[in-house]
Coordinates of C-alpha atoms and ligand atoms in Angstrom, one line a residue:
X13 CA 0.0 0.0 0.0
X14 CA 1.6 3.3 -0.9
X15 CA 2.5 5.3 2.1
X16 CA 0.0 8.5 0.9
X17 CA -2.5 6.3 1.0
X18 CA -1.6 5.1 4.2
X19 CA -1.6 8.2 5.9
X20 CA -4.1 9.1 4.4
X21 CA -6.5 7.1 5.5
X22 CA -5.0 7.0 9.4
X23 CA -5.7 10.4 9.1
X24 CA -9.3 10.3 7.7
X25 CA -9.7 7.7 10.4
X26 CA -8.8 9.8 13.0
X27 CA -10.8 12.8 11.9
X28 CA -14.1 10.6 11.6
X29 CA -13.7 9.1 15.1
X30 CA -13.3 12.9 16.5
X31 CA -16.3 14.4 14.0
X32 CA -18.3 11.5 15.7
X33 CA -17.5 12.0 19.3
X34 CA -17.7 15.8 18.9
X35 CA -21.2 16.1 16.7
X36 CA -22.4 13.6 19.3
X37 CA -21.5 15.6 22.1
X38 CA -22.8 18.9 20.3
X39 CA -26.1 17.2 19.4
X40 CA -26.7 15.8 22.9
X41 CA -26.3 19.0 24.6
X42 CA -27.9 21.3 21.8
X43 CA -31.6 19.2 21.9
X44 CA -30.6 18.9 25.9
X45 CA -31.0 23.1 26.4
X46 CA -33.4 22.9 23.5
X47 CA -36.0 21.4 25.5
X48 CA -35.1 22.8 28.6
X49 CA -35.6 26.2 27.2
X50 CA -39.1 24.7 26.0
X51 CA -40.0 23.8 29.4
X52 CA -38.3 27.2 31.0
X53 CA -40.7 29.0 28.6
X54 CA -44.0 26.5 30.0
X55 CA -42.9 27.3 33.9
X56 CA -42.5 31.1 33.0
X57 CA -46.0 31.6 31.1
X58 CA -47.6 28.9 33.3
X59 CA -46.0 31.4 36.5
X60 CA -47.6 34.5 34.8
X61 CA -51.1 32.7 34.6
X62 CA -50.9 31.9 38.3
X63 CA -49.9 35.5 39.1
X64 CA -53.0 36.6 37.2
X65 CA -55.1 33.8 38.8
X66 CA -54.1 35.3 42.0
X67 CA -54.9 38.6 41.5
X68 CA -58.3 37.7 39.5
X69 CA -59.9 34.5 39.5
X70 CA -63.4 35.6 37.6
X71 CA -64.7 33.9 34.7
X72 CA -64.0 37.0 33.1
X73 CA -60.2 36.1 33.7
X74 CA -60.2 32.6 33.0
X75 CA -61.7 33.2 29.6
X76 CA -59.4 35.3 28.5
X77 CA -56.9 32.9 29.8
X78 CA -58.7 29.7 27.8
X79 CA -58.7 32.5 25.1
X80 CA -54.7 32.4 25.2
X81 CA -54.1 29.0 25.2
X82 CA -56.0 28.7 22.1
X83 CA -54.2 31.0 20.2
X84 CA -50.7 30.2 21.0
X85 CA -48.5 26.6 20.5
X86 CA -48.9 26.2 24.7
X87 CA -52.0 24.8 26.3
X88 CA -53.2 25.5 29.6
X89 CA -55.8 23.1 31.8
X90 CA -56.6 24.8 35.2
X91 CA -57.2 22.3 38.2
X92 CA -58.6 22.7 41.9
X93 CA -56.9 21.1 44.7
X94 CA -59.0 18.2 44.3
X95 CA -57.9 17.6 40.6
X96 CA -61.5 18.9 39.0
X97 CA -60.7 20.5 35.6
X98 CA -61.6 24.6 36.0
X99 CA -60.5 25.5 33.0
X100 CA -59.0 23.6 29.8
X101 CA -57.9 25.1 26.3
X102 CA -57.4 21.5 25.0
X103 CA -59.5 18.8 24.4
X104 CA -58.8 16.5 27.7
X105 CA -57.2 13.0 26.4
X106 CA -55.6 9.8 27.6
X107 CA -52.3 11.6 27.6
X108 CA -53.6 14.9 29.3
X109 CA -55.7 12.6 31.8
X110 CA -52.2 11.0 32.6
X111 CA -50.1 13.8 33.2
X112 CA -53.0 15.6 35.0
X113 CA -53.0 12.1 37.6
X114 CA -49.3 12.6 37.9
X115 CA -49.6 13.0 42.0
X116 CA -48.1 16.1 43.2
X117 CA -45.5 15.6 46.2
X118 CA -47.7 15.8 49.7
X119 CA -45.2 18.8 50.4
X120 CA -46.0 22.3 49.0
X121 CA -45.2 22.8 45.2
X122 CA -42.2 25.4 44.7
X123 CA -43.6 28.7 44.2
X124 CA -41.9 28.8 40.7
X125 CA -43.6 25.2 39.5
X126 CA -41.9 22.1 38.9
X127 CA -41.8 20.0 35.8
X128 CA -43.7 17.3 35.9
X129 CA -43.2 15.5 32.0
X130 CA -39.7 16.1 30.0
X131 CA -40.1 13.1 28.1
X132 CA -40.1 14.6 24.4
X133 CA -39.4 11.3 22.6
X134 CA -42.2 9.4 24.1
X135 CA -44.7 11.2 25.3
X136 CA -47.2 13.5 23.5
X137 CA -46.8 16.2 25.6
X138 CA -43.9 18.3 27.4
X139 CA -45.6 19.5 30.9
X140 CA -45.1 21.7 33.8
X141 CA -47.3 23.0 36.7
X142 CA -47.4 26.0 39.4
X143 CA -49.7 26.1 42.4
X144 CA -51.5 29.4 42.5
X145 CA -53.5 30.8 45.9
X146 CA -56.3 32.4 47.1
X147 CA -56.6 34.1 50.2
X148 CA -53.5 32.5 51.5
X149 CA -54.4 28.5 50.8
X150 CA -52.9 26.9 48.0
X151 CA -56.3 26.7 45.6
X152 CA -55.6 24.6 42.4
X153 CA -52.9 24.5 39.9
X154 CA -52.2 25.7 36.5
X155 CA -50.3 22.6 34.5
X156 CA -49.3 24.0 31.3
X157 CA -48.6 21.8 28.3
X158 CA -46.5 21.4 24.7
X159 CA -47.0 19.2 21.9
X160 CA -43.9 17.2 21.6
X161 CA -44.4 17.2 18.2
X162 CA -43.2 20.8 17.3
X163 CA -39.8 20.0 19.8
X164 CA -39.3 17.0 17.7
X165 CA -40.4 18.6 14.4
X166 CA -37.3 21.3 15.6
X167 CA -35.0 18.2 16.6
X168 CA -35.3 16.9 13.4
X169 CA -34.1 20.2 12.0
X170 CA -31.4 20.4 13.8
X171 CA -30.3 16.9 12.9
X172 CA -31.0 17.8 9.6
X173 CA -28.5 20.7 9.8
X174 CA -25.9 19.1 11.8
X175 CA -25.6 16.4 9.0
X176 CA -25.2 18.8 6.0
X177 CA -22.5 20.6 8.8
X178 CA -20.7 16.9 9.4
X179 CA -20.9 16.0 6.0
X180 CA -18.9 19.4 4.4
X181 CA -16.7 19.3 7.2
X182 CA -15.2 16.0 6.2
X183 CA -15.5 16.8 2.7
X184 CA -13.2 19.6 2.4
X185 CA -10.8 17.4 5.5
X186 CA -10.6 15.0 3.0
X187 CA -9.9 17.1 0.6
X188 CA -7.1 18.9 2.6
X189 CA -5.7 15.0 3.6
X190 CA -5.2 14.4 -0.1
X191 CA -3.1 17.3 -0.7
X192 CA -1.3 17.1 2.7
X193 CA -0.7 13.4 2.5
X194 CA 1.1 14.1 -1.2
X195 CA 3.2 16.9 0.2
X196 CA 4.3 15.0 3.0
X197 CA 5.3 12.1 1.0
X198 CA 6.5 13.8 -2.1
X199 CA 10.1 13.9 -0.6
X200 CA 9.7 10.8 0.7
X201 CA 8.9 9.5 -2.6
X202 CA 12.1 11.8 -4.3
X203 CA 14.6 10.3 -1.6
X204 CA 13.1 6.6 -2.9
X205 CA 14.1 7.3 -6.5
X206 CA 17.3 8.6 -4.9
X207 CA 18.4 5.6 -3.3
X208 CA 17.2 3.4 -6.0
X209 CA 19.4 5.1 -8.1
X210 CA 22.1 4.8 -5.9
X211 CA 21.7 0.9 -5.5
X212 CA 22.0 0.9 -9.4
X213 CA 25.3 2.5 -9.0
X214 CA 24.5 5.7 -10.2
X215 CA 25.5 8.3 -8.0
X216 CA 24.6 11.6 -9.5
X217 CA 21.5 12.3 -7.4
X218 CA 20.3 16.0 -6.7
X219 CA 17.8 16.3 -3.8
X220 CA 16.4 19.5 -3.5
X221 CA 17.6 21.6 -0.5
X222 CA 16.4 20.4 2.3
X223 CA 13.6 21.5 5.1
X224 CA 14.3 22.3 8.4
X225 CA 13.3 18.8 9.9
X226 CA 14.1 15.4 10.5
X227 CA 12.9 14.8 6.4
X228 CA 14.9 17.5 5.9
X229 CA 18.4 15.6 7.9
X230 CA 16.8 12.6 6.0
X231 CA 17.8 14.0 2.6
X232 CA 20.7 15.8 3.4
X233 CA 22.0 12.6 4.7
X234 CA 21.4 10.4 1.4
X235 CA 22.7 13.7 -0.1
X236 CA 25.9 13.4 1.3
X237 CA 25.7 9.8 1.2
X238 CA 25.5 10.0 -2.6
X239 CA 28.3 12.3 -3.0
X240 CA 30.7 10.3 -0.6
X241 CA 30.0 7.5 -3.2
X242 CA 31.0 9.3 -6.1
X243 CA 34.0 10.2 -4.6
X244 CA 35.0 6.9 -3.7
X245 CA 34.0 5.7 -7.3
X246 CA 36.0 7.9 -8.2
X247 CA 39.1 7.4 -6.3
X248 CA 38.6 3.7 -7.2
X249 CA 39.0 4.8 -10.7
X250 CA 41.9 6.6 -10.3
X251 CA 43.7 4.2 -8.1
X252 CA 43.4 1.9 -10.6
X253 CA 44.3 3.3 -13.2
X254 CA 47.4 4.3 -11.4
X255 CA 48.0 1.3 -10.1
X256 CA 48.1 -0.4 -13.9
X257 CA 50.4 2.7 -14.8
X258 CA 52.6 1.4 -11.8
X259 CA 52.3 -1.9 -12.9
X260 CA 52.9 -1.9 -16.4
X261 CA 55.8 0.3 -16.3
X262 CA 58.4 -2.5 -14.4
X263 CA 56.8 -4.9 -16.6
X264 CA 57.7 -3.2 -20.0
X265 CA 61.1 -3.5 -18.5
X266 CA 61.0 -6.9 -17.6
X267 CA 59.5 -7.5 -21.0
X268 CA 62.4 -5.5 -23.1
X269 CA 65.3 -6.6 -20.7
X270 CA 64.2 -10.3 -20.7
X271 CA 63.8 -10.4 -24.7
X272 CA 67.4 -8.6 -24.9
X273 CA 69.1 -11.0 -22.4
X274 CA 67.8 -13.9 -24.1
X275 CA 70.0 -12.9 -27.3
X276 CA 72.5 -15.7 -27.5
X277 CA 75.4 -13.6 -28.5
X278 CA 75.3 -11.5 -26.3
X279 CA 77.8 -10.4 -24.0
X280 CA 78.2 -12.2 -20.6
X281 CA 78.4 -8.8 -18.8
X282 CA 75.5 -7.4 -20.7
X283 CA 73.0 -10.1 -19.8
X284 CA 74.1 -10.0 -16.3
X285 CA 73.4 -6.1 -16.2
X286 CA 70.3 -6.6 -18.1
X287 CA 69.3 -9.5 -15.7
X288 CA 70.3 -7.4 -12.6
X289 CA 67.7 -4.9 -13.9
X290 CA 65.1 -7.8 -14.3
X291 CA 65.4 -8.2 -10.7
X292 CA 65.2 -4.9 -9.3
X293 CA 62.1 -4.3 -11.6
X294 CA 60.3 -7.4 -10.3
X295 CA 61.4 -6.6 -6.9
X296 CA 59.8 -3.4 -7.6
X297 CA 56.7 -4.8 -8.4
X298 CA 56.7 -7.3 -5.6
X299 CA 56.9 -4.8 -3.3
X300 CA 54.1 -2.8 -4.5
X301 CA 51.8 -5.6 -4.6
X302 CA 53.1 -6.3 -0.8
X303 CA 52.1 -2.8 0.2
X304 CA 48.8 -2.5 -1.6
X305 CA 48.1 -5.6 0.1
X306 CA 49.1 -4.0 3.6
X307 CA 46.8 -1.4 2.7
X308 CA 43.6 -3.6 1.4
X309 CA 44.5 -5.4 5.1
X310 CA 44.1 -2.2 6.9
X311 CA 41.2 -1.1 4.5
X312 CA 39.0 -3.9 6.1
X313 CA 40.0 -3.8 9.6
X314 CA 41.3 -7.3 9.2
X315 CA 44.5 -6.6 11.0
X316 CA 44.7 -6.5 14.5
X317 CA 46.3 -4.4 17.0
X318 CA 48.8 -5.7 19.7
X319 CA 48.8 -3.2 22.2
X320 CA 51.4 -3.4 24.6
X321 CA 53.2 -1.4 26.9
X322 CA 56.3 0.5 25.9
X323 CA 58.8 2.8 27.2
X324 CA 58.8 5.3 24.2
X325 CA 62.3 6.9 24.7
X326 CA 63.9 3.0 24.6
X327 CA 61.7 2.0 21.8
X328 CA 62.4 4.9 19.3
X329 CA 66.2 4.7 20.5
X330 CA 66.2 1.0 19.1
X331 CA 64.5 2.8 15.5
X332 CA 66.7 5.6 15.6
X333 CA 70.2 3.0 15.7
X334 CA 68.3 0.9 12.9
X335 CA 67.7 3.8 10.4
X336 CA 71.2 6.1 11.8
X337 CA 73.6 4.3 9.2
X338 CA 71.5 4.7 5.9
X339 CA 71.0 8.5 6.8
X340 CA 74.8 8.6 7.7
X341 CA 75.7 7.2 4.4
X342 CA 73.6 10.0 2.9
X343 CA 75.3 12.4 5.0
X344 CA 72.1 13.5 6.8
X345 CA 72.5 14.4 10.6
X346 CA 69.9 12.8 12.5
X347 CA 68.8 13.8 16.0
X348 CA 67.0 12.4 18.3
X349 CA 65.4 14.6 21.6
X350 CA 63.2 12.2 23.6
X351 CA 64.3 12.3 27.6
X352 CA 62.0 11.5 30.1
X353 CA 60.2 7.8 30.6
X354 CA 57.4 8.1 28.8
X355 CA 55.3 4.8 29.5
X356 CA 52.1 4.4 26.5
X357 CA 50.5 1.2 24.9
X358 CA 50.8 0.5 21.3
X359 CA 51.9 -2.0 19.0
X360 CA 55.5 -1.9 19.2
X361 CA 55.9 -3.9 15.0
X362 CA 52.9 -1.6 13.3
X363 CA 54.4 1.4 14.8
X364 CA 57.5 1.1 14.2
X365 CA 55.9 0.9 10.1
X366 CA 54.8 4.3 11.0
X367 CA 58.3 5.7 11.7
X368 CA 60.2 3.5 9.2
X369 CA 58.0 5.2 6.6
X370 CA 58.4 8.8 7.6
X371 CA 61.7 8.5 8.2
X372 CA 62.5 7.0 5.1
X373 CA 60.4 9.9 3.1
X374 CA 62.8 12.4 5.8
X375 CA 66.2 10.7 3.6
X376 CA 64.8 10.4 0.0
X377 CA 63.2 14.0 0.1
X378 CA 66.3 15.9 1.9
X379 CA 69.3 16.9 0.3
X380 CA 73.3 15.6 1.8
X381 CA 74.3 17.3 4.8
X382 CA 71.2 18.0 5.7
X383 CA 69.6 17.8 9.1
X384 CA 66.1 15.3 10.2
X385 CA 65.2 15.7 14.0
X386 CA 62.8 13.5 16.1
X387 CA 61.7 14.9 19.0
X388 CA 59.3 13.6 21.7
X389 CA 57.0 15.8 24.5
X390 CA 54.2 14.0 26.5
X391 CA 52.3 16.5 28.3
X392 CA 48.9 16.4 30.6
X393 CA 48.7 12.4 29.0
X394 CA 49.3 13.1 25.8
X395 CA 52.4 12.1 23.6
X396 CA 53.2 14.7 20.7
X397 CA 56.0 13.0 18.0
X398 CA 57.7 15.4 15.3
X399 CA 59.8 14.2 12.5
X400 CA 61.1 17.3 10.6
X401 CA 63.3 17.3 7.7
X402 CA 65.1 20.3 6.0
X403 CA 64.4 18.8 2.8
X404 CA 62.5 20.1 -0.5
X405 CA 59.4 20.0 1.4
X406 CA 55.9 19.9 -0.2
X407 CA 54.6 22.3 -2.1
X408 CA 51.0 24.0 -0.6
X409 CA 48.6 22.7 -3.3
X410 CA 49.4 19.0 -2.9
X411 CA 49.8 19.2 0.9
X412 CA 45.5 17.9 1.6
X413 CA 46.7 14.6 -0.8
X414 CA 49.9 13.4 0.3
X415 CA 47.8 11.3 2.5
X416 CA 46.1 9.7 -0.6
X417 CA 47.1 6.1 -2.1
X418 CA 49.4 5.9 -5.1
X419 CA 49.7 10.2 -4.7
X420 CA 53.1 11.5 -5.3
X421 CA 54.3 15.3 -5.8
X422 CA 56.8 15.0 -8.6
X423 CA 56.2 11.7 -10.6
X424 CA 58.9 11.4 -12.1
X425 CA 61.6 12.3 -9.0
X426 CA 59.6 9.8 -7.0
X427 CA 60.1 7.3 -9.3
X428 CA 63.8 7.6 -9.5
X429 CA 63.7 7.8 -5.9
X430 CA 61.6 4.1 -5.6
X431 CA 58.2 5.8 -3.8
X432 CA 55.2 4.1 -4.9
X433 CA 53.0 7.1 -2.7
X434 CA 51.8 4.1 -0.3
X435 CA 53.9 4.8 2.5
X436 CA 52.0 7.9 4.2
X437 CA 48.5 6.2 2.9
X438 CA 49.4 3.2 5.3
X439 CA 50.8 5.9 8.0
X440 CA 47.5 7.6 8.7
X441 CA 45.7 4.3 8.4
X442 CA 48.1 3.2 11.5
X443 CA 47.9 6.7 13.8
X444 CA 44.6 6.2 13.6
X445 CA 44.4 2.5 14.0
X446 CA 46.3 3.4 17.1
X447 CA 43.4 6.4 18.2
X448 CA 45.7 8.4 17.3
X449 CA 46.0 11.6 14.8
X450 CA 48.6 13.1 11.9
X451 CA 49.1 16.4 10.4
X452 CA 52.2 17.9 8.0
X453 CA 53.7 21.4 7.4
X454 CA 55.9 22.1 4.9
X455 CA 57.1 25.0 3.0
X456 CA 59.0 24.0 -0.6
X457 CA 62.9 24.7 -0.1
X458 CA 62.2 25.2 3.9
X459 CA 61.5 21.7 4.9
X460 CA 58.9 18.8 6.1
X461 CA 57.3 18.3 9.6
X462 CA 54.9 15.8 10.6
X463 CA 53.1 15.3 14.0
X464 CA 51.7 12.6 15.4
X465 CA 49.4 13.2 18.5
X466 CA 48.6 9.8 20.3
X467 CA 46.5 9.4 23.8
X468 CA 48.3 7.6 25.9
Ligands
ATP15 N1 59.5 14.4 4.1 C1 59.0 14.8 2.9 N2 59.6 15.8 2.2 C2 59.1 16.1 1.0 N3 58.1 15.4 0.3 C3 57.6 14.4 1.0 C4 58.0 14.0 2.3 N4 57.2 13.0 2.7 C5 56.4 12.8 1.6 N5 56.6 13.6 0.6 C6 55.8 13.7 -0.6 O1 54.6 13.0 -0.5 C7 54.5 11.9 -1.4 C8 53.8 10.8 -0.8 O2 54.6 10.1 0.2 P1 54.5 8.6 0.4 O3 55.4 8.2 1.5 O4 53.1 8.3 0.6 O5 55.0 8.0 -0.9 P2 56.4 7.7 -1.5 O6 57.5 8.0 -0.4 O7 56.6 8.4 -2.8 O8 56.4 6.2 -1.8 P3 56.4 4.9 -0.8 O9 56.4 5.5 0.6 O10 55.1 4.3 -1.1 O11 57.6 4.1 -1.1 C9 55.9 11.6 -1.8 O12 55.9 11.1 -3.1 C10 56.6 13.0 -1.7 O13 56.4 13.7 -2.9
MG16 MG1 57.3 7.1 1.5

């Protein structure tokens, strides 16, 4: 069932179930005071008959009060005490006769009258009645009576009315429902075609700027959702294109060197150069394919995180005596500043990866007799590690993507150089892996500094 329709009719629904209660309610108390104002209007004349009664009691006077009975919609029947009919504007019948038996209460009437027959809906006639006196001694009663009739005839027109009210009341609800229940669902509907489109693989979805409510998150969410995906197809595309280019370039030389070597007069010293260059290249791509596949590891979480605890100083000491002789044989001074015992938890083998890497970017970015320094500060709990390099640094522009897989500032330099644009791809992946967090400066010419913040 489609969700306008739904809502639709839960709405419609609900709006039916409060019409009825409320019309109810309205009706029930509308006919209620209706005939109470009847009967208000039979104690009021039948008081004023009394008062003239009491004043008057002639046949002069009760003529002229038959006289008004019979000319109005109110009938009037004057008794004694004893019950003996005085006066009647009505022909006396069964139901009169009943009402007129109706035993008054032994105690004295209320001056005002009392009601004595509010049945309208079963009974021919409404009925109330007021004592009246003479000489001080209560002396009959006036009863006055209404045709039911004309209160029902009145009810009915009041139903009549109220449906005709119900009826256009939930017309034009309905009518507002429909439209309400296809604006509410109309971006419903647009985020449907949106994610439909998206599980088809085509990411190129618009949604139109959202409102300010949870429909509103709703679509700025797929929104952003959409365009994350189309960044990530695209940076699959790219990685893999470079990835062939990376490929395919060691292989052409594998290719070419292997068809050359296999000459058979060729020179002994020749095909061992040309061999020599076979293996370097398919060393090349062996490590490559190691790395991506470090990288795909880290990609899926599948690699696990031996935290252990490490004094810091001892453990980058040990590093910093691995990696000292290949920077000395460069002619790069290399210092090292960390003092104090700095205690933290990490995994001592994917950390050092960390290090290895950006200190082997420190040598094949700086220049000979250059300077790299590693310095450590731990302060209110947490530990702050800077490599910097006085090397040819980075320049501004390519600074947000060194972070990226396969990205490299100078192509060309970093191939001669062996850098596949891996190393600070797996880095970052690491810090963070560790709950850590990376950032770079660098100014072209100046130098390189990274800085790794961890918790500890
Ligand atoms: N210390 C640095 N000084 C100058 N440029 C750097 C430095 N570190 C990284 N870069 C630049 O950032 C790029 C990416 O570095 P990354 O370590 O990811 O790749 P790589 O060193 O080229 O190759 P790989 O580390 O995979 O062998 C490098 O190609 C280089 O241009
Ligand atoms: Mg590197």
């Amino acid at each position: 069932m489609k969700i306008s329709l739904k809502l639709g009719l839960w709405f419609s629904v609900c709006i039916l179930l409060i019409e009825i209660v409320s019309m109810t309610y309205l009706h029930r108390n509308l006919v209620h005071s209706r005939v109470h104002q009847e009967l208000d209007h039979l104690q009021a004349t039948g008081n004023s008959q009394r008062d003239i009664l009491e004043i008057n009691s002639d046949s002069h006077t009760l003529s002229h009060i038959k006289l008004l009975g019979l000319h109005s919609d109110t009938q009037v029947v004057v008794t004694n005490t004893n019950g003996e009919v005085i006066l009647t504007s009505i022909k006396i019948n069964s139901s009169i006769n009943d009402i007129l038996n109706i035993p008054i209460s032994n105690s004295k009437l209320p001056r005002n009258g009392k009601i004595i027959q509010s049945d309208w809906k079963s009974e021919q006639y409404i009925s109330t009645v007021t004592a009246f006196n003479q000489n001080g001694k209560e002396f009959g009663y006036v009863y006055m009576f209404k045709n039911t009739a004309d209160v029902q005839k009145l009810i009915s027109q009041l139903n009549k009315h109220m449906i005709v009210a119900s009826l256009l009341i939930l017309f034009s609800v309905l009518i507002f429902i429909f439209f309400l229940s296809k604006a509410l669902t109309k971006p419903l509907i647009t985020m449907k075609e949106a994610t439909k489109k998206l599980s088809k693989g085509d990411f190129t979805v618009t949604l139109p700027k959202p409102s300010n409510d949870e429909l509103g998150e709703l679509s700025e969410a797929i929104q952003t959702l959409a365009n994350d995906l189309n960044y990530l197809k695209q940076e699959r595309n790219e990685f893999l294109a470079s990835i062939s280019h990376e490929l395919r370039t060691p292989l052409t030389y594998i290719n070419g060197y292997a068809d050359i070597a296999r000459r058979p007069n060729l020179d002994e010293k020749d095909r061992v150069q040309y061999l020599e260059i076979i293996r370097e290249e398919s060393q090349r791509v062996s490590s490559l394919l190691k790395e991506l596949f470090e990288l795909a590891k880290l990609d899926q979480n599948t690699f696990s995180i031996n935290k252990e605890k490490v004094n810091f100083c001892n453990y980058i000491h040990s590093i910093y005596e691995r990696v000292l002789p290949a920077f000395k044989n460069k002619g790069i001074q290399l210092i090292l500043d960390c003092r104090d015992n700095i205690f933290i938890n990490l995994d001592p083998i994917r950390f050092e990866q960390v290090l290895i890497n950006l200190l082997d970017n420190c040598l094949k970015y700086s220049k000979e007799s250059s300077t790299t320094s590693v310095s450590v500060i731990e302060e209110y709990g947490i530990l702050q590690l800077t490599i910097k390099d006085k090397g040819v640094g980075i320049p501004v522009e390519d600074l947000p993507h060194i972070f990226d897989r396969l990205y490299r500032v100078d192509k060309s330099r970093s191939r001669a150089t062996g850098g596949f644009g891996l190393g600070l791809a797996i880095v970052k992946q690491l810090v963070e892996a560790h709950g850590g967090n990376i950032t770079v400066e660098s100014q072209v010419g100046e130098g390189t500094c990274f800085t790794i913040v961890l918790k500890r």
